[in-house]
Coordinates of C-alpha atoms and ligand atoms in Angstrom, one line a residue:
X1 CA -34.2 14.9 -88.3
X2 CA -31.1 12.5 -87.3
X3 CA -31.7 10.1 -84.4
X4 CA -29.3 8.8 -82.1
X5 CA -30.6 5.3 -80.0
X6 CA -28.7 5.4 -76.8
X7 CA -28.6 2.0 -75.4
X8 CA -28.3 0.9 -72.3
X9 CA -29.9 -1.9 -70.0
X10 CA -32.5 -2.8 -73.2
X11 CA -29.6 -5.0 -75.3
X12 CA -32.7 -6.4 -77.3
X13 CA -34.5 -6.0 -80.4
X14 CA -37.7 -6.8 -79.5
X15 CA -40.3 -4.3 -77.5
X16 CA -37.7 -1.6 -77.8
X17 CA -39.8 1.8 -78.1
X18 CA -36.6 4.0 -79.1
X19 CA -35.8 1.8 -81.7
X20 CA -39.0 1.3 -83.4
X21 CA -38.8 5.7 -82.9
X22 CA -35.4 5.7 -84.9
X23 CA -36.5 4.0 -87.9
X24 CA -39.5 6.9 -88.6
X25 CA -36.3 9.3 -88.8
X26 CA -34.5 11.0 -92.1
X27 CA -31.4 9.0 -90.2
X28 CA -30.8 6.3 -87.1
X29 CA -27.9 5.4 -85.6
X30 CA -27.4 3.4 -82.3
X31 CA -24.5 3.8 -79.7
X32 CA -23.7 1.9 -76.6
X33 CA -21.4 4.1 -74.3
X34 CA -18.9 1.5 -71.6
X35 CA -18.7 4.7 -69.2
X36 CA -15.8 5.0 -66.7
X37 CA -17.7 5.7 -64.0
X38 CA -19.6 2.2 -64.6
X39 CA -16.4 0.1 -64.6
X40 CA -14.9 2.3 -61.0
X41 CA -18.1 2.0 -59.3
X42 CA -17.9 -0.5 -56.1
X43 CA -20.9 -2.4 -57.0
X44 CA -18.8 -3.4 -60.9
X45 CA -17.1 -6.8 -61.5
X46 CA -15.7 -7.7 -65.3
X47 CA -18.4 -10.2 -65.4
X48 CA -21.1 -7.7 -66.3
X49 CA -19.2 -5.9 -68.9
X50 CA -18.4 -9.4 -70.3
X51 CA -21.7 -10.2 -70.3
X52 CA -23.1 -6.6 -71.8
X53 CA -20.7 -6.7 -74.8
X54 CA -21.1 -10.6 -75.7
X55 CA -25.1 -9.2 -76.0
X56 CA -23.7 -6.2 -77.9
X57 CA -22.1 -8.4 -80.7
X58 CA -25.5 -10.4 -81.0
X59 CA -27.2 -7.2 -81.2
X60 CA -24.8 -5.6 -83.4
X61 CA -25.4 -8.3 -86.5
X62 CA -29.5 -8.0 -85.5
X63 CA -29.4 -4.3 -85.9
X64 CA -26.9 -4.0 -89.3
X65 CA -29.1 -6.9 -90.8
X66 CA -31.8 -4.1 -90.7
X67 CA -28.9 -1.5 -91.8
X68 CA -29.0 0.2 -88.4
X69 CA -25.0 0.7 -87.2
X70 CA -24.2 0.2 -83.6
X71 CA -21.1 2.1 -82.3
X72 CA -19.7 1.1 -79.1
X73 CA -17.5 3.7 -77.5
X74 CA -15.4 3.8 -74.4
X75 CA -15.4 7.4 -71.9
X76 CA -17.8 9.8 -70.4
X77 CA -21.5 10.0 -71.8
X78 CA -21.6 13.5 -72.1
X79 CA -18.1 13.7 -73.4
X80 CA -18.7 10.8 -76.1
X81 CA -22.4 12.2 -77.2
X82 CA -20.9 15.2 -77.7
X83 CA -17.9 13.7 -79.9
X84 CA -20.4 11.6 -82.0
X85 CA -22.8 14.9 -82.5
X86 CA -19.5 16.5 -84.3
X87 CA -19.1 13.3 -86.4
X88 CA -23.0 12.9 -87.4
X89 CA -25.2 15.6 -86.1
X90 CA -28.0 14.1 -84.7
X91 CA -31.2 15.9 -83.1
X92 CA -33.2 13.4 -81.3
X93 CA -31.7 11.0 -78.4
X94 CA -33.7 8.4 -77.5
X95 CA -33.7 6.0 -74.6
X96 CA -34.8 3.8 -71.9
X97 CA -35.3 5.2 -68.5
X98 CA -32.7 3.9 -66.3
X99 CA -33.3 3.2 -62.5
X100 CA -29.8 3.0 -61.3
X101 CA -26.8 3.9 -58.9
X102 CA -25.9 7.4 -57.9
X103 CA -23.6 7.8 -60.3
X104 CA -25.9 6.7 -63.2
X105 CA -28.5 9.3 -62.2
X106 CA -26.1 11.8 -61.8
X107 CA -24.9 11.4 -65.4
X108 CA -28.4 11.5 -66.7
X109 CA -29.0 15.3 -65.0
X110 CA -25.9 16.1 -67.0
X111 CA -27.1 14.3 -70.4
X112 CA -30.2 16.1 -69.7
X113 CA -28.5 19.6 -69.1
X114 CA -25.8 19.0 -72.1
X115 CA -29.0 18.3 -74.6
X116 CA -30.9 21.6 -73.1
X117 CA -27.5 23.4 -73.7
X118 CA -27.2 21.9 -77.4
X119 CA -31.1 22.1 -78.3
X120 CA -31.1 18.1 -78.7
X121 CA -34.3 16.7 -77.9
X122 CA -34.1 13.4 -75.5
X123 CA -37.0 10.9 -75.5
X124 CA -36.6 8.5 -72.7
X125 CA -39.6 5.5 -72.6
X126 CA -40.1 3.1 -69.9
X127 CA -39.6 0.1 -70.2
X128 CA -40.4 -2.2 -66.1
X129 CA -43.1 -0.9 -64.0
X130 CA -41.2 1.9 -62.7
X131 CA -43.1 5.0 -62.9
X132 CA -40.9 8.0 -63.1
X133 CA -41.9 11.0 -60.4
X134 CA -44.5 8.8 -58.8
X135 CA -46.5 11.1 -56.1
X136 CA -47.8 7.5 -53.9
X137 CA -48.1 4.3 -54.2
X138 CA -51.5 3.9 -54.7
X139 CA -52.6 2.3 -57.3
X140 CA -49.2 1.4 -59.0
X141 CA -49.9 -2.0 -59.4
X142 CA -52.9 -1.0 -61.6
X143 CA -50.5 1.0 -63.6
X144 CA -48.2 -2.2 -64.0
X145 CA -50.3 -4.0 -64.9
X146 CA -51.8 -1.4 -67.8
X147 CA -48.1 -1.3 -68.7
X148 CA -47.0 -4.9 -68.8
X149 CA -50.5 -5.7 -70.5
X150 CA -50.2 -3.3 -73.3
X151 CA -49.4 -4.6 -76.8
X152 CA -45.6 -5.0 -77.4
X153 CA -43.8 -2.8 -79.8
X154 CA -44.3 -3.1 -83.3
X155 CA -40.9 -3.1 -84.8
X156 CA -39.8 -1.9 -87.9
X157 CA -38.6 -3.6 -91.3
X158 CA -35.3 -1.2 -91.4
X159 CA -33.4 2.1 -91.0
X160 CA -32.1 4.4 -92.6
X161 CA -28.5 4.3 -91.4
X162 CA -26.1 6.7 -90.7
X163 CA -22.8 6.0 -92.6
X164 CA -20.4 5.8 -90.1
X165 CA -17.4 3.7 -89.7
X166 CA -18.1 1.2 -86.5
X167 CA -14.5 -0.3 -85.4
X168 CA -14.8 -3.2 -83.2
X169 CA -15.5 -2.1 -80.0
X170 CA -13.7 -2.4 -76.6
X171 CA -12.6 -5.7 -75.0
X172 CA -12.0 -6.4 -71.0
X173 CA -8.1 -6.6 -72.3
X174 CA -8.0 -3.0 -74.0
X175 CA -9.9 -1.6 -70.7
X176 CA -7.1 -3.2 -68.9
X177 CA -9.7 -5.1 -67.0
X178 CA -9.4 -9.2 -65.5
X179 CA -11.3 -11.9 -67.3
X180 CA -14.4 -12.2 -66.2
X181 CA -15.5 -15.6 -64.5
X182 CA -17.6 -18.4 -67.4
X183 CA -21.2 -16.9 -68.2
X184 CA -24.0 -18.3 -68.8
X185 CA -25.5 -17.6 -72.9
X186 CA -26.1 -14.1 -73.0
X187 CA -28.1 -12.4 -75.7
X188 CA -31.0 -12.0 -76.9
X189 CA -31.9 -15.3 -78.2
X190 CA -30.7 -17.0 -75.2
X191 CA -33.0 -15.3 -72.8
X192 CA -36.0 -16.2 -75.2
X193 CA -34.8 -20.0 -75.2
X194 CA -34.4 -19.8 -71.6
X195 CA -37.9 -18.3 -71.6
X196 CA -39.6 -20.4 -73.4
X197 CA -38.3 -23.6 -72.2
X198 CA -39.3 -22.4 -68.7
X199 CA -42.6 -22.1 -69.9
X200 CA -42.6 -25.3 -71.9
X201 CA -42.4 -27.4 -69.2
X202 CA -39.1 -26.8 -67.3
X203 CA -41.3 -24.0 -64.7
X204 CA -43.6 -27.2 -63.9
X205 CA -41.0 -27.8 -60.6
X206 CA -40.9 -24.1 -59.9
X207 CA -42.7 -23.8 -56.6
X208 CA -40.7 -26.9 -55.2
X209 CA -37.2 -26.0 -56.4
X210 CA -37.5 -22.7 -55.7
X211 CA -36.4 -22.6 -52.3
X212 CA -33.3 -25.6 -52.2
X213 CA -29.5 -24.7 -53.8
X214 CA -29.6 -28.2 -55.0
X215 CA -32.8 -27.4 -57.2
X216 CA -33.3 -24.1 -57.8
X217 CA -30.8 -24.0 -60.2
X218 CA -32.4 -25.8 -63.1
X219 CA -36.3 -25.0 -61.7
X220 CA -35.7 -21.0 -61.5
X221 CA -36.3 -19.2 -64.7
X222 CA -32.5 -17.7 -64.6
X223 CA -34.0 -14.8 -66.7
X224 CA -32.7 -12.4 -64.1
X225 CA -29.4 -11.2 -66.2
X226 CA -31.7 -10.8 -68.6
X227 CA -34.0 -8.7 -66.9
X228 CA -31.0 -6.8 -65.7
X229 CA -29.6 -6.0 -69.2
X230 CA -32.7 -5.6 -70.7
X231 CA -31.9 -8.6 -73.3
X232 CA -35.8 -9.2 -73.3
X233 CA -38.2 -7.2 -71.9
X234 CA -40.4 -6.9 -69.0
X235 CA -43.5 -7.2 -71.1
X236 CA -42.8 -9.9 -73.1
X237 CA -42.1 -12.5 -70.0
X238 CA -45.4 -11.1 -68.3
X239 CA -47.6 -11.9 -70.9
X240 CA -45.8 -14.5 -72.5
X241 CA -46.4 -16.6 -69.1
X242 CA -49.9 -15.1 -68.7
X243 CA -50.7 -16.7 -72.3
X244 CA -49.1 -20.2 -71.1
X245 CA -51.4 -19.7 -67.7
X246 CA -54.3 -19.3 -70.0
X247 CA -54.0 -22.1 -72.5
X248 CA -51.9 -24.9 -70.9
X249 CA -54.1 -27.6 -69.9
X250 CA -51.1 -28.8 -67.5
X251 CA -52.9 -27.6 -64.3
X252 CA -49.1 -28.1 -62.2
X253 CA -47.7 -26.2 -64.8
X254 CA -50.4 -23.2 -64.3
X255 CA -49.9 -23.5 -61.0
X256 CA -46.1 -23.2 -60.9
X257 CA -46.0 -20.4 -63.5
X258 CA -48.6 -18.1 -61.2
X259 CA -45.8 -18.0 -58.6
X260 CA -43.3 -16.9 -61.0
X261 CA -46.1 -14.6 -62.3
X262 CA -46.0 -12.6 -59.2
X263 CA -42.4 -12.2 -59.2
X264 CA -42.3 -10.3 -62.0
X265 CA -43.9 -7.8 -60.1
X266 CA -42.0 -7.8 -57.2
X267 CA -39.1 -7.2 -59.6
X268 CA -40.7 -3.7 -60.5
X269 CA -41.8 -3.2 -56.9
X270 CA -38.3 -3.1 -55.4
X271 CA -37.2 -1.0 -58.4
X272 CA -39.5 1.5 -57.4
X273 CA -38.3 1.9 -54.1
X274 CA -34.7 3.3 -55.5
X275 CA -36.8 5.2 -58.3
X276 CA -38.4 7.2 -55.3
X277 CA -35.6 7.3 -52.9
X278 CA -32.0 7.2 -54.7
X279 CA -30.6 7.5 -51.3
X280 CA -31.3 3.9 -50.0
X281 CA -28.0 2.9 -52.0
X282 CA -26.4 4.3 -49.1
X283 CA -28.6 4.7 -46.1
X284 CA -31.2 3.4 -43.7
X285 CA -34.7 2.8 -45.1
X286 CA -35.6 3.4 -41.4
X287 CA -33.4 6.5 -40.0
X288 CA -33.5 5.2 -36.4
X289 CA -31.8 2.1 -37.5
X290 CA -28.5 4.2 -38.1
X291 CA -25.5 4.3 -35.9
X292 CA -26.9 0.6 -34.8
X293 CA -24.2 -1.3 -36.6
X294 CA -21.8 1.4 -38.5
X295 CA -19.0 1.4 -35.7
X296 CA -18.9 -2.4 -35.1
X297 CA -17.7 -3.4 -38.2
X298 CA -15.9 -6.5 -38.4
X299 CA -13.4 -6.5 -41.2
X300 CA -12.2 -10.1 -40.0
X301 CA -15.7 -11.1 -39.9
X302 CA -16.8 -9.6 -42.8
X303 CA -13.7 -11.1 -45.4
X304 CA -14.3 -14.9 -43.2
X305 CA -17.8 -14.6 -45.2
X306 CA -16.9 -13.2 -48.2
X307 CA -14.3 -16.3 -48.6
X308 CA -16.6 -19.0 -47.3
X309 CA -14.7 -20.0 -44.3
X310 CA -17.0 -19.1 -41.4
X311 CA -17.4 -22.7 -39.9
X312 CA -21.3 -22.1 -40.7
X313 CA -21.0 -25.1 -43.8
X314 CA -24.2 -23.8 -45.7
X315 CA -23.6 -20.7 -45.3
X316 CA -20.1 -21.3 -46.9
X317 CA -21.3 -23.6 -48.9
X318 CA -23.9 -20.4 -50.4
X319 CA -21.0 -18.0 -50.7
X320 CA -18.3 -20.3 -52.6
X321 CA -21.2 -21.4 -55.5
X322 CA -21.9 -18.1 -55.9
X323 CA -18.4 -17.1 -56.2
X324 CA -18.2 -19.5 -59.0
X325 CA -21.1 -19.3 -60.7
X326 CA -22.4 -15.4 -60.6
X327 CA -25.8 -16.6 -59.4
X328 CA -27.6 -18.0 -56.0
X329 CA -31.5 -18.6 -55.4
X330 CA -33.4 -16.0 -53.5
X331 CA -33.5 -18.1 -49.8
X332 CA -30.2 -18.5 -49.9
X333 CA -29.1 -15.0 -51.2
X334 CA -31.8 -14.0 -48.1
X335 CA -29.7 -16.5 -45.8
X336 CA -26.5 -14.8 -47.1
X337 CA -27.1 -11.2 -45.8
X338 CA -28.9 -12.6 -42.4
X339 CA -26.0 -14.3 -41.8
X340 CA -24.0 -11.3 -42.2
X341 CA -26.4 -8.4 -40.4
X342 CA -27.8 -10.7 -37.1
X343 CA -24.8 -13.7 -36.8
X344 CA -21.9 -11.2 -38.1
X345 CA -23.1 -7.9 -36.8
X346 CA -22.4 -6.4 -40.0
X347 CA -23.6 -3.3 -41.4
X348 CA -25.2 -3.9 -45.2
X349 CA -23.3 -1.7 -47.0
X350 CA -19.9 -3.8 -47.5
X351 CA -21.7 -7.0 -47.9
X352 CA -24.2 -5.6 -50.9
X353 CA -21.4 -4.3 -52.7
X354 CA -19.5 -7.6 -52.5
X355 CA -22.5 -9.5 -53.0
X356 CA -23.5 -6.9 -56.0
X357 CA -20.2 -7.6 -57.6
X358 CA -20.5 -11.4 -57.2
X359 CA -24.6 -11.2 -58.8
X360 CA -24.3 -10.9 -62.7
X361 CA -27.8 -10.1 -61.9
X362 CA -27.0 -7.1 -59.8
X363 CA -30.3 -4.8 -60.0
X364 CA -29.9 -1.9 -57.8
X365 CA -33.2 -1.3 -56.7
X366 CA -34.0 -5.1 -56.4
X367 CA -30.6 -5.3 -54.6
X368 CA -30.7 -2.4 -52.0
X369 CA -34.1 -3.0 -50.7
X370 CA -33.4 -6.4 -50.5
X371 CA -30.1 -6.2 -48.9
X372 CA -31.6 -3.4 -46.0
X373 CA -35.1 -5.9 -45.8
X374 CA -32.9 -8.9 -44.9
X375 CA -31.0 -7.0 -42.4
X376 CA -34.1 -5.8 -40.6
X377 CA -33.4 -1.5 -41.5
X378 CA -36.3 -1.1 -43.4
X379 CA -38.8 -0.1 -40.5
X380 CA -41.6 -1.9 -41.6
X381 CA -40.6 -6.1 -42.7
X382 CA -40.7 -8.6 -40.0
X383 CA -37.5 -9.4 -38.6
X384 CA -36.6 -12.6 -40.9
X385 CA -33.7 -14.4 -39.0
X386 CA -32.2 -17.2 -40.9
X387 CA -30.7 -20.0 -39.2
X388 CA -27.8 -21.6 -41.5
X389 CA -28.2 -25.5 -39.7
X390 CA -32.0 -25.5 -39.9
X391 CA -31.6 -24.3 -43.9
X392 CA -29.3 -27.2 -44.1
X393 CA -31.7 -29.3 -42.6
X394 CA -34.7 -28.2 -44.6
X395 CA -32.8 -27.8 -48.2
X396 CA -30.1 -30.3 -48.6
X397 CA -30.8 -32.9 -46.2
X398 CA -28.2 -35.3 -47.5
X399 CA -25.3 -32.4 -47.2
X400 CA -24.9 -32.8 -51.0
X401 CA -24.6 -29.2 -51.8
X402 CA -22.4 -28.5 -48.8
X403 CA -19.8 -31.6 -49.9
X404 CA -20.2 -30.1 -53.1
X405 CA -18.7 -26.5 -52.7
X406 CA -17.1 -27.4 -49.0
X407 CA -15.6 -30.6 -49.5
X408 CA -13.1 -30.3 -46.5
X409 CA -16.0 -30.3 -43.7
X410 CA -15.8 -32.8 -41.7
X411 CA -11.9 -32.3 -41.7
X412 CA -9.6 -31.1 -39.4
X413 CA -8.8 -28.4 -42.6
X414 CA -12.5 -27.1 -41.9
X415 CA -12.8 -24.0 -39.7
X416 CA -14.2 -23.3 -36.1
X417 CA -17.8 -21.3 -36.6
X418 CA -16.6 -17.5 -36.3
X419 CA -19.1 -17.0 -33.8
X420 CA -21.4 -18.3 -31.0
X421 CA -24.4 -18.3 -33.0
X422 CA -26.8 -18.2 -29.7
X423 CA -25.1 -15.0 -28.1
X424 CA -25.2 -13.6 -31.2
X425 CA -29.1 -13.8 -32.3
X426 CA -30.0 -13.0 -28.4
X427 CA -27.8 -10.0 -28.6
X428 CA -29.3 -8.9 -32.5
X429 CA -32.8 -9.8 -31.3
X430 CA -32.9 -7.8 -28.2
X431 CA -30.4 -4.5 -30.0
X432 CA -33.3 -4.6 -32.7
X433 CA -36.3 -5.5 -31.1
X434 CA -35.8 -2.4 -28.4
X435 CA -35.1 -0.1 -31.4
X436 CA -38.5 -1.2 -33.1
X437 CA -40.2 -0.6 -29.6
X438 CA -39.5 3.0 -29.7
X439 CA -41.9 5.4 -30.5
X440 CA -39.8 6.9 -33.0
X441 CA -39.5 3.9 -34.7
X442 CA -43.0 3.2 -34.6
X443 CA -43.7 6.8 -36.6
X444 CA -41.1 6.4 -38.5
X445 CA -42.8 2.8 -40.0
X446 CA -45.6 4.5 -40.5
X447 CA -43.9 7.3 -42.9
X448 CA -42.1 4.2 -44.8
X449 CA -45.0 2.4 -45.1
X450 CA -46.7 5.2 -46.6
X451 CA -44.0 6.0 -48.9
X452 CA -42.7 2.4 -49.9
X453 CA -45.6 0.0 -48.6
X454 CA -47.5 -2.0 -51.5
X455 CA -51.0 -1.6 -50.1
X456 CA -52.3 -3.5 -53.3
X457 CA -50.7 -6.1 -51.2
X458 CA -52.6 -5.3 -48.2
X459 CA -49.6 -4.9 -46.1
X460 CA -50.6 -3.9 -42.7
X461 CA -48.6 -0.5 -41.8
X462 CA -46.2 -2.5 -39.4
X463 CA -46.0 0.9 -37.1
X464 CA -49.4 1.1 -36.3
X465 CA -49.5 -1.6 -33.8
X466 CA -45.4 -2.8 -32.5
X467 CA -45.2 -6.0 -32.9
X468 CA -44.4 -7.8 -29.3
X469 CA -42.6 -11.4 -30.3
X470 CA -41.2 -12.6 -33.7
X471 CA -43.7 -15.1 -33.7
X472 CA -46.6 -12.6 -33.5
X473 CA -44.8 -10.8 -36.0
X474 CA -44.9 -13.1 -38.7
X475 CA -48.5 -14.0 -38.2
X476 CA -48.8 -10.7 -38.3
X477 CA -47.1 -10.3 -41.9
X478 CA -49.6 -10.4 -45.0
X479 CA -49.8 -13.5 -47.2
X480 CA -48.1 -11.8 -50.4
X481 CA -45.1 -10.7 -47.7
X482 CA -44.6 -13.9 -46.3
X483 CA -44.5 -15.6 -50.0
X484 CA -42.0 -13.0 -50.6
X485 CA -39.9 -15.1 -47.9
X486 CA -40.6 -18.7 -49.3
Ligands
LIG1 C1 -30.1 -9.9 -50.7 C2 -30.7 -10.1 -52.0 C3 -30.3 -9.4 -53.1 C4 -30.8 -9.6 -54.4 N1 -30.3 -9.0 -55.4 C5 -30.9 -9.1 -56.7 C6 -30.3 -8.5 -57.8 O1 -29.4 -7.7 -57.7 N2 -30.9 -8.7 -59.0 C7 -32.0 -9.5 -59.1 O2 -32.5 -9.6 -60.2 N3 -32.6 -10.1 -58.1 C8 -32.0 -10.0 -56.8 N4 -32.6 -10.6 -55.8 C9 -33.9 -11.3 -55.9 C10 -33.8 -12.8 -56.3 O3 -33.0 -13.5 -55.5 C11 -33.4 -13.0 -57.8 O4 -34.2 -12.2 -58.6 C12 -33.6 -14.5 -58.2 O5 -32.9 -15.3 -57.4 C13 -33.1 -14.5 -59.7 O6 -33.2 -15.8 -60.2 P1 -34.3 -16.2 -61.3 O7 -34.2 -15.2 -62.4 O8 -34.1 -17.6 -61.7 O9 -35.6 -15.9 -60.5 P2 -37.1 -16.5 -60.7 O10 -37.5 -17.1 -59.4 O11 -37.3 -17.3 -61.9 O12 -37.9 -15.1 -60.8 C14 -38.1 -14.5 -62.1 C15 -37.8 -13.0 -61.9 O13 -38.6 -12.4 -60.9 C16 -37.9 -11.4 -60.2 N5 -37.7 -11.8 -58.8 C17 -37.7 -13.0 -58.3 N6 -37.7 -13.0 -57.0 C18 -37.6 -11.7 -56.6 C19 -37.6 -11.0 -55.4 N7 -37.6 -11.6 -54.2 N8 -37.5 -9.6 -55.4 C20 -37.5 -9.0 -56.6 N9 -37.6 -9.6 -57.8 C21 -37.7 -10.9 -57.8 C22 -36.5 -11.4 -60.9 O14 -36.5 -10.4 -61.9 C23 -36.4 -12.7 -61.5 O15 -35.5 -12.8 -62.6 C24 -32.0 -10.5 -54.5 C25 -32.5 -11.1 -53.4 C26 -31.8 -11.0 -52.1 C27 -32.4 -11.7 -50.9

């Protein structure tokens, strides 16, 4: 039997279970498909597809070195598997399972329907913690763990290639598409360097750097591109840092790498929130939370942030690095969209797709359940209101970063702030703190909780007793939810 490797957010060689399939078949071949409906989506910005092919061509001389061809082709996946099955009749499809967009799990029903209709058999494997048709939560992060614990993939010495021709593929020029802004290494080996450098010593600052634009930078891991596009997997950071926990007798570093430990799982976590309901792409974790911000939108508002000129100088400061540089640390991504939901009154929608076009880490589910926790829809997360001056105060003290990316503050060139910060929060606080009051609300946390809660994490189900004040809330929120903040 012929085998086709499908390849999509897995652009590595190593731990790649429809790879290591391919090679027991008569015939292997792999394809990467740059699908139309990728480069219209809302959430798409050059920068990824610059980023995916430059690990393509990496990948390409990895694979042909074990004579396996890689074809990269340009159009609709059914309409391109069904070209290729004309040119080299494959019978098994293999790939990863994909937790994406709408319009990505919409193609997959038809991949799945055109491969029932042909008699081709498609194998898809895991390849996070996501559990496909997961009935509840409990337990999942058992099963991640069994997952992410479980021996890497042997891979094989060689194929048996199809003969094929494989033309260069496509370029952001012949799709007709902008440059993309500079990226960071991509590939393969440059997530492992980046990995293992981390882990070397460079993840010894992790817990302190975390948190400040001016640090975070260099004492972040940056592996989240590569998570994204699957350039290593999953597996191989868990237990590589599990095996430098172990056997490092730098106690700091230990120390450091257990936080970064954890957020491998959070990673997976989120994912599985868009695994079991697609729809939060588009709508309100909590239902009673709609119609609260739709008809206010604030297009002035709304482009003041996305160009860094709000008057708020960190938050400006946030937005214009990341414009630059395709990458922000989690408090200030988190300061970002509470700017723009409490301050800006600014349904989450418009700002996640900007923000999801500015991330070359864009991760749906990480990014939609991040985007609706930090503007206080999900139901069942404390209310987490960031205040731009006291973030200044707290993570660049000596207004480095802020002279960095705003250097006309302090100018007559700088502007006004947009908005009275004080009447804002008051009027967010009390619009959202009534809404949570309501019974309705209350029931509906419960059936979130139930649904999306991580009760290896001990969350308490939020709508089982309101909470009264912010401050009770947060006491209120469990240890793992509140590091989830830091
Ligand atoms: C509004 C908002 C949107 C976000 N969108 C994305 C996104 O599209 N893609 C994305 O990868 N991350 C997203 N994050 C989470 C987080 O900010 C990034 O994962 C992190 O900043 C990436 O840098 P790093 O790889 O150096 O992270 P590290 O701190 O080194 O962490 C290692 C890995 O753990 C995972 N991780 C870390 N923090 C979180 C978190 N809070 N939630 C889930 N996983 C986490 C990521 O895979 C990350 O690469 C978002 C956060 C917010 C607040």
């Amino acid at each position: 039997m012929s085998a086709l490797v499908w390849l999509k957010r897995d652009l590595r060689w190593r731990d790649h279970a429809p790879l290591a399939t391919a090679a027991l078949h008569e015939q292997a071949l792999a394809l990467y498909i740059v699908e139309p409906e990728w480069l219209a989506s809302p959430g798409f910005d050059p920068q990824h597809l610059a980023f995916a092919l430059a690990c393509l061509a990496e990948l390409r001389a990895t694979l042909a070195a074990r004579g396996l061809p890689l074809l990269v082709r340009v159009g609709p996946a059914v309409d391109v598997l069904a070209q290729l099955r004309r040119e080299y009749p494959y019978r098994h499809l293999l790939s990863h399972e994909e937790t994406g967009e709408g319009w990505s799990y919409a193609r997959d029903r038809a991949v799945a329907a055109w491969c029932r209709a042909q008699g081709v058999l498609w194998t898809e494997s895991p390849q996070t913690g996501v559990v496909r048709r997961l009935r509840d939560r409990k337990g999942w992060a058992a099963r991640w763990h069994a997952r992410m614990d479980a021996p890497e993939v042997a891979m094989p010495e060689g194929f048996a290639g199809a003969r094929v021709d494989t033309p260069d593929g496509p370029t952001l020029a012949s799709l007709g598409l902008p440059p993309a802004r500079p990226l960071p290494a991509a590939g393969e080996r440059a997530a492992l360097d980046l990995l293992d450098g981390f882990l070397a010593g460079r993840g010894r600052v992790y817990r302190r750097a975390l948190s400040s634009p001016l640090s975070a930078a260099e004492g972040c891991s940056r592996l989240s591109p590569h998570l994204a596009f699957g350039t290593v997997s999953m597996r191989h950071v868990h237990q590589a840092t599990e095996a430098t926990i172990a056997n490092t007798p730098d106690r700091t570093l230990a120390h450091a790498l257990r936080g970064f430990a954890g957020r491998l799982r959070w990673h997976c976590h989120f994912m599985q929130k868009l695994e079991d309901e697609p729809a939060i792409e588009h709508r309100n974790f909590a239902r009673v939370c709609d119609g609260l911000r739709e008809d206010a939108f604030d297009r002035e508002r709304f482009e003041a942030w996305c160009e860094g000129r709000t008057g708020f100088p960190m938050v400006d400061a946030c937005m214009r690095s990341l414009r630059a540089t395709g990458w922000l640390n989690f408090r200030m991504r988190a300061m970002l969209v509470s700017f723009a939901a409490y301050h800006l009154w600014l349904h989450w929608r418009e700002p996640g797709l900007f923000l999801a076009r500015q991330f070359l880490d864009y991760e749906p589910g990480i990014h939609w359940s991040q985007m609706q926790m930090q503007s206080g829809t999900t139901g069942i997360n404390t209310l987490r209101i960031y205040s731009p001056t006291k973030q200044a105060m707290d993570h660049d003290p000596e207004g480095v970063f802020i002279r960095r990316w705003v250097p006309e503050f302090g100018t007559p060139a700088y502007p006004r702030p947009i908005v009275d910060e004080r009447a804002a929060l008051r009027l967010a606080r009390e619009r959202l703190y009534a809404l949570r009051a309501t019974p309705e609300a209350r029931a509906e946390a419960d059936a979130v909780q139930q649904r999306h809660g991580s009760r290896k994490a001990g969350l308490p189900p939020s709508g089982a007793r309101a909470p009264r004040t912010r401050r009770r809330a947060e006491a209120e929120a469990s240890p793992l939810q509140q590091e989830l903040f830091r």
